[in-house]
Amino acid sequence: MNTASLRSIAMVLLAAMLWGTTGTAQSLAPATLSPYWVGALRLGFASAFFAVLAWPALRRGAWRGLRGAALPLAALCVAAYNLSFFAGVKASGVALGTALAIGSGPIWAGLLQTVVLRRWPAPVWWLGTLLGVAGGAAMALSGGAGVRAPLSGIALCLLAGLSYAGYALLNKRLVAQAGPAMVNLAVFGGAGLLSLPVALLLGGVPTPSAATWGVVLYLGLAATGLAYLLFSAALRHISGATGVTLALAEPVTAFALAILVVGERPSAMAFWGLGGVLAGLLLVIWSELRAAPKLRA
């Protein structure tokens, strides 16, 4: 068994658990801040988090190891994901929007890996991915939400999934050039600079309350900073496509928090969906661990 791959899989699952707290955290915040500003400010706090961790490497000039087009493209992907996800969910509804954005990510990642790297993921990987995506969709739509949505909203959600998949594959290449903290400082700092003018244009001048600042601080440091640090470090030993698929553990965490914290009562369909996600994740993990030890991309 590949110990490094197993440890990396655990790191991605932990990152996904942190991402899964995002919805609950936002639900506890006063609705006084535009979602565009929530996205932009959490990128800012995450950048500060990465700057503290990367400071020793910055002093050594480790940033010189980052070169090529992958860095600005990764920053663009993070900014595009951050903005298109919020806009897509607002237009399509939380259930359908989340299912489209998170569910399409692994499929985009598998297709990008095939086209760019000319390597088709194993059939077991595809089986696990599709099972996990179907389960996640069942969990998201179990509340009886309608599937009607404007084409623009659907397109934005699919763009969010594509942007996230693109970031993961590009980030895997970048962490081979420099440490995860340095890479994410550059990527999220660039994404924050791209997002701020868009947030100002679409969200106006922010007027956040103290409670809102607390939520944004948590989102930036834990659900974004720590989570993406774990995710980036894990990509050194597993494929980018597998990393994106393992992130389907996010709705499992959100599901548990909805029951334990919010007090929701999920339907039977939601529990069937949960089973599908867990079965899909096990298949993807098995596919990754049985792969021959080699440089993955």
CSV table of C-alpha atoms in Angstrom, one decimal, residues 7-297:
chain,number,residue,atom,x,y,z
A,7,ARG,CA,-1.9,10.0,3.9
A,8,SER,CA,-2.7,12.4,1.1
A,9,ILE,CA,-6.2,10.9,0.7
A,10,ALA,CA,-6.8,11.6,4.4
A,11,MET,CA,-5.6,15.2,4.0
A,12,VAL,CA,-8.1,15.8,1.1
A,13,LEU,CA,-10.9,14.3,3.1
A,14,LEU,CA,-10.1,16.6,6.0
A,15,ALA,CA,-10.0,19.5,3.6
A,16,ALA,CA,-13.4,18.5,2.3
A,17,MET,CA,-14.8,18.4,5.8
A,18,LEU,CA,-13.6,21.9,6.4
A,19,TRP,CA,-15.2,23.0,3.1
A,20,GLY,CA,-18.4,21.3,4.2
A,21,THR,CA,-18.7,23.7,7.2
A,22,THR,CA,-19.0,26.7,4.8
A,23,GLY,CA,-22.7,26.6,4.3
A,24,THR,CA,-23.5,26.3,8.0
A,25,ALA,CA,-21.1,29.1,8.9
A,26,GLN,CA,-22.7,31.4,6.3
A,27,SER,CA,-26.2,30.5,7.6
A,28,LEU,CA,-25.1,31.7,11.1
A,29,ALA,CA,-24.0,35.1,9.8
A,30,PRO,CA,-26.3,38.2,9.6
A,31,ALA,CA,-27.4,38.8,6.0
A,32,THR,CA,-25.8,42.2,5.8
A,33,LEU,CA,-22.9,41.5,3.5
A,34,SER,CA,-23.1,40.7,-0.2
A,35,PRO,CA,-22.0,37.1,-1.1
A,36,TYR,CA,-19.6,38.6,-3.6
A,37,TRP,CA,-17.9,40.4,-0.7
A,38,VAL,CA,-17.9,37.2,1.4
A,39,GLY,CA,-16.0,35.5,-1.4
A,40,ALA,CA,-13.5,38.3,-1.9
A,41,LEU,CA,-12.8,38.9,1.8
A,42,ARG,CA,-12.3,35.2,2.5
A,43,LEU,CA,-9.7,35.2,-0.2
A,44,GLY,CA,-8.0,38.1,1.5
A,45,PHE,CA,-7.9,36.4,4.9
A,46,ALA,CA,-6.7,33.2,3.3
A,47,SER,CA,-3.9,35.1,1.5
A,48,ALA,CA,-2.8,36.6,4.9
A,49,PHE,CA,-2.8,33.1,6.4
A,50,PHE,CA,-0.6,31.8,3.6
A,51,ALA,CA,1.7,34.9,3.8
A,52,VAL,CA,2.4,34.1,7.5
A,53,LEU,CA,3.2,30.5,6.7
A,54,ALA,CA,5.3,31.3,3.6
A,55,TRP,CA,7.3,34.2,5.2
A,56,PRO,CA,10.5,32.1,5.8
A,57,ALA,CA,10.4,30.8,2.2
A,58,LEU,CA,9.8,34.4,0.9
A,59,ARG,CA,12.9,35.6,2.7
A,60,ARG,CA,14.9,32.8,1.0
A,61,GLY,CA,13.6,33.9,-2.4
A,62,ALA,CA,11.6,30.6,-2.9
A,63,TRP,CA,9.1,32.6,-5.0
A,64,ARG,CA,11.6,32.5,-7.9
A,65,GLY,CA,10.7,28.8,-8.3
A,66,LEU,CA,7.2,29.8,-9.5
A,67,ARG,CA,7.3,30.5,-13.2
A,68,GLY,CA,5.3,29.9,-16.3
A,69,ALA,CA,1.6,30.4,-17.2
A,70,ALA,CA,0.3,28.0,-14.6
A,71,LEU,CA,0.4,30.5,-11.8
A,72,PRO,CA,-1.8,33.3,-13.4
A,73,LEU,CA,-4.1,30.7,-14.8
A,74,ALA,CA,-4.6,29.1,-11.4
A,75,ALA,CA,-5.3,32.5,-9.8
A,76,LEU,CA,-7.9,33.2,-12.6
A,77,CYS,CA,-9.5,29.8,-11.9
A,78,VAL,CA,-9.8,30.5,-8.2
A,79,ALA,CA,-11.3,33.9,-8.9
A,80,ALA,CA,-13.7,32.5,-11.5
A,81,TYR,CA,-14.8,29.7,-9.2
A,82,ASN,CA,-15.3,32.1,-6.2
A,83,LEU,CA,-17.5,34.5,-8.2
A,84,SER,CA,-19.3,32.2,-10.6
A,85,PHE,CA,-20.3,29.8,-7.7
A,86,PHE,CA,-22.0,32.5,-5.7
A,87,ALA,CA,-23.7,34.0,-8.8
A,88,GLY,CA,-24.7,30.6,-10.1
A,89,VAL,CA,-26.2,29.5,-6.8
A,90,LYS,CA,-28.1,32.8,-6.5
A,91,ALA,CA,-29.6,32.3,-9.9
A,92,SER,CA,-30.3,28.5,-9.8
A,93,GLY,CA,-31.1,28.0,-6.1
A,94,VAL,CA,-28.9,26.6,-3.4
A,95,ALA,CA,-29.7,22.9,-4.0
A,96,LEU,CA,-29.5,22.8,-7.8
A,97,GLY,CA,-26.6,25.2,-7.9
A,98,THR,CA,-24.5,23.4,-5.4
A,99,ALA,CA,-25.2,20.0,-7.1
A,100,LEU,CA,-24.2,21.4,-10.5
A,101,ALA,CA,-21.0,23.2,-9.3
A,102,ILE,CA,-19.7,20.5,-6.9
A,103,GLY,CA,-20.9,17.6,-8.9
A,104,SER,CA,-19.5,18.7,-12.3
A,105,GLY,CA,-16.0,19.3,-10.8
A,106,PRO,CA,-14.9,15.7,-10.8
A,107,ILE,CA,-16.2,15.1,-14.3
A,108,TRP,CA,-14.5,18.2,-15.6
A,109,ALA,CA,-11.3,17.1,-13.9
A,110,GLY,CA,-11.4,13.6,-15.5
A,111,LEU,CA,-12.0,15.1,-18.9
A,112,LEU,CA,-9.2,17.8,-18.5
A,113,GLN,CA,-6.8,15.1,-17.4
A,114,THR,CA,-7.6,13.1,-20.4
A,115,VAL,CA,-7.4,15.9,-22.9
A,116,VAL,CA,-4.4,17.8,-21.5
A,117,LEU,CA,-2.3,14.9,-20.1
A,118,ARG,CA,-3.6,12.3,-22.6
A,119,ARG,CA,-4.3,9.8,-19.8
A,120,TRP,CA,-7.8,8.4,-19.3
A,121,PRO,CA,-8.6,7.6,-15.7
A,122,ALA,CA,-9.3,4.0,-14.8
A,123,PRO,CA,-12.8,2.6,-15.3
A,124,VAL,CA,-13.1,2.1,-11.5
A,125,TRP,CA,-12.3,5.8,-11.0
A,126,TRP,CA,-15.1,6.8,-13.3
A,127,LEU,CA,-17.5,4.4,-11.7
A,128,GLY,CA,-16.8,5.8,-8.3
A,129,THR,CA,-16.9,9.4,-9.5
A,130,LEU,CA,-20.2,9.0,-11.2
A,131,LEU,CA,-21.7,7.2,-8.2
A,132,GLY,CA,-20.4,9.9,-5.9
A,133,VAL,CA,-21.8,12.7,-8.2
A,134,ALA,CA,-25.2,11.0,-8.4
A,135,GLY,CA,-25.3,10.6,-4.6
A,136,GLY,CA,-24.3,14.2,-4.1
A,137,ALA,CA,-27.0,15.4,-6.4
A,138,ALA,CA,-29.6,13.2,-4.6
A,139,MET,CA,-28.5,14.8,-1.3
A,140,ALA,CA,-28.7,18.3,-2.7
A,141,LEU,CA,-32.1,17.9,-4.3
A,142,SER,CA,-33.7,15.7,-1.6
A,143,GLY,CA,-35.7,18.6,-0.2
A,144,GLY,CA,-37.9,18.6,-3.2
A,145,ALA,CA,-36.3,21.6,-4.9
A,146,GLY,CA,-37.3,22.2,-8.4
A,147,VAL,CA,-34.9,21.7,-11.3
A,148,ARG,CA,-36.0,24.8,-13.2
A,149,ALA,CA,-33.3,27.4,-13.5
A,150,PRO,CA,-32.2,30.0,-16.1
A,151,LEU,CA,-29.6,28.8,-18.6
A,152,SER,CA,-27.3,31.6,-17.3
A,153,GLY,CA,-27.4,30.2,-13.8
A,154,ILE,CA,-26.7,26.7,-15.0
A,155,ALA,CA,-23.8,27.9,-17.1
A,156,LEU,CA,-22.3,29.8,-14.1
A,157,CYS,CA,-22.5,26.7,-11.9
A,158,LEU,CA,-20.9,24.5,-14.6
A,159,LEU,CA,-18.2,27.2,-15.0
A,160,ALA,CA,-17.6,27.0,-11.2
A,161,GLY,CA,-17.0,23.3,-11.5
A,162,LEU,CA,-14.7,23.7,-14.5
A,163,SER,CA,-12.8,26.5,-12.7
A,164,TYR,CA,-12.3,24.3,-9.6
A,165,ALA,CA,-11.1,21.4,-11.7
A,166,GLY,CA,-8.7,23.6,-13.6
A,167,TYR,CA,-7.3,25.0,-10.4
A,168,ALA,CA,-6.7,21.5,-9.0
A,169,LEU,CA,-4.8,20.3,-12.0
A,170,LEU,CA,-2.7,23.5,-12.3
A,171,ASN,CA,-2.0,23.5,-8.6
A,172,LYS,CA,-0.6,20.0,-8.7
A,173,ARG,CA,2.0,21.3,-11.2
A,174,LEU,CA,2.8,24.4,-9.1
A,175,VAL,CA,3.4,22.5,-5.8
A,176,ALA,CA,6.1,20.6,-7.6
A,177,GLN,CA,7.9,24.0,-8.1
A,178,ALA,CA,7.4,25.5,-4.6
A,179,GLY,CA,5.9,24.7,-1.2
A,180,PRO,CA,2.1,24.6,-0.8
A,181,ALA,CA,2.0,27.8,1.4
A,182,MET,CA,4.1,29.7,-1.2
A,183,VAL,CA,1.9,28.5,-4.1
A,184,ASN,CA,-1.3,29.3,-2.4
A,185,LEU,CA,-0.1,32.7,-1.4
A,186,ALA,CA,0.6,33.6,-5.0
A,187,VAL,CA,-2.6,31.9,-6.3
A,188,PHE,CA,-5.1,33.2,-3.7
A,189,GLY,CA,-3.4,36.6,-3.5
A,190,GLY,CA,-3.8,37.0,-7.3
A,191,ALA,CA,-7.4,35.7,-7.1
A,192,GLY,CA,-8.2,38.2,-4.3
A,193,LEU,CA,-6.9,41.1,-6.4
A,194,LEU,CA,-9.1,39.9,-9.3
A,195,SER,CA,-12.2,39.5,-7.1
A,196,LEU,CA,-12.1,42.8,-5.2
A,197,PRO,CA,-13.1,45.1,-8.1
A,198,VAL,CA,-15.8,42.6,-9.1
A,199,ALA,CA,-17.2,42.5,-5.6
A,200,LEU,CA,-17.2,46.3,-5.5
A,201,LEU,CA,-19.0,46.5,-8.8
A,202,LEU,CA,-21.6,43.8,-8.0
A,203,GLY,CA,-21.9,44.1,-4.3
A,204,GLY,CA,-21.4,47.9,-3.7
A,205,VAL,CA,-19.5,49.3,-0.7
A,206,PRO,CA,-19.6,46.7,2.1
A,207,THR,CA,-21.1,47.4,5.6
A,208,PRO,CA,-20.3,44.3,7.6
A,209,SER,CA,-21.2,43.8,11.2
A,210,ALA,CA,-18.9,42.3,13.9
A,211,ALA,CA,-20.7,39.0,13.6
A,212,THR,CA,-20.2,39.0,9.8
A,213,TRP,CA,-16.5,39.6,10.3
A,214,GLY,CA,-16.2,36.6,12.6
A,215,VAL,CA,-17.8,34.3,10.0
A,216,VAL,CA,-15.6,35.7,7.2
A,217,LEU,CA,-12.6,35.3,9.4
A,218,TYR,CA,-13.4,31.6,9.9
A,219,LEU,CA,-14.1,31.1,6.3
A,220,GLY,CA,-10.8,32.6,5.3
A,221,LEU,CA,-8.5,31.0,7.8
A,222,ALA,CA,-10.1,27.5,8.3
A,223,ALA,CA,-12.5,26.7,5.5
A,224,THR,CA,-10.2,28.3,2.9
A,225,GLY,CA,-6.7,28.7,4.2
A,226,LEU,CA,-6.1,25.5,6.1
A,227,ALA,CA,-8.4,23.5,3.8
A,228,TYR,CA,-6.5,24.5,0.6
A,229,LEU,CA,-3.1,24.1,2.3
A,230,LEU,CA,-4.1,20.4,3.0
A,231,PHE,CA,-5.5,20.0,-0.5
A,232,SER,CA,-2.3,21.4,-2.2
A,233,ALA,CA,0.1,19.3,-0.1
A,234,ALA,CA,-1.9,16.2,-0.9
A,235,LEU,CA,-1.7,16.8,-4.6
A,236,ARG,CA,2.0,15.9,-4.4
A,237,HIS,CA,1.1,12.2,-4.1
A,238,ILE,CA,-2.3,11.7,-5.7
A,239,SER,CA,-3.7,12.7,-9.1
A,240,GLY,CA,-5.5,16.0,-9.5
A,241,ALA,CA,-8.6,14.3,-10.8
A,242,THR,CA,-8.7,12.1,-7.7
A,243,GLY,CA,-8.3,15.1,-5.4
A,244,VAL,CA,-11.3,16.8,-7.0
A,245,THR,CA,-13.4,13.6,-6.6
A,246,LEU,CA,-12.5,13.1,-3.0
A,247,ALA,CA,-13.8,16.6,-2.4
A,248,LEU,CA,-17.3,15.1,-2.7
A,249,ALA,CA,-16.9,14.4,1.0
A,250,GLU,CA,-17.9,18.0,1.4
A,251,PRO,CA,-21.6,17.4,1.2
A,252,VAL,CA,-21.3,14.6,3.7
A,253,THR,CA,-20.0,17.0,6.3
A,254,ALA,CA,-22.7,19.6,5.3
A,255,PHE,CA,-25.3,16.8,5.7
A,256,ALA,CA,-24.1,15.9,9.2
A,257,LEU,CA,-24.0,19.6,10.3
A,258,ALA,CA,-27.5,20.2,8.9
A,259,ILE,CA,-28.8,17.5,11.2
A,260,LEU,CA,-26.6,18.2,14.3
A,261,VAL,CA,-26.4,22.0,14.2
A,262,VAL,CA,-29.3,23.3,12.1
A,263,GLY,CA,-31.8,20.7,13.2
A,264,GLU,CA,-32.9,19.6,9.7
A,265,ARG,CA,-34.6,16.3,9.1
A,266,PRO,CA,-33.4,14.8,5.8
A,267,SER,CA,-35.6,12.6,3.6
A,268,ALA,CA,-34.9,9.0,2.7
A,269,MET,CA,-33.6,10.2,-0.6
A,270,ALA,CA,-30.9,12.1,1.2
A,271,PHE,CA,-29.8,9.0,3.0
A,272,TRP,CA,-29.7,7.0,-0.2
A,273,GLY,CA,-27.6,9.8,-1.7
A,274,LEU,CA,-25.2,9.7,1.3
A,275,GLY,CA,-24.7,6.0,0.7
A,276,GLY,CA,-23.9,6.7,-3.0
A,277,VAL,CA,-21.3,9.3,-2.1
A,278,LEU,CA,-19.6,7.1,0.5
A,279,ALA,CA,-19.6,4.1,-1.9
A,280,GLY,CA,-18.2,6.3,-4.7
A,281,LEU,CA,-15.4,7.7,-2.5
A,282,LEU,CA,-14.4,4.2,-1.5
A,283,LEU,CA,-14.1,3.2,-5.1
A,284,VAL,CA,-12.0,6.2,-6.0
A,285,ILE,CA,-9.8,5.6,-3.0
A,286,TRP,CA,-9.3,2.0,-4.0
A,287,SER,CA,-8.6,3.0,-7.6
A,288,GLU,CA,-5.9,5.5,-6.4
A,289,LEU,CA,-4.2,3.1,-4.0
A,290,ARG,CA,-4.0,0.3,-6.5
A,291,ALA,CA,-2.4,2.5,-9.2
A,292,ALA,CA,1.3,1.7,-9.8
A,293,PRO,CA,3.6,4.1,-7.9
A,294,LYS,CA,4.6,6.8,-10.5
A,295,LEU,CA,4.6,10.5,-11.0
A,296,ARG,CA,0.9,11.4,-11.1
A,297,ALA,CA,-0.6,14.5,-12.8
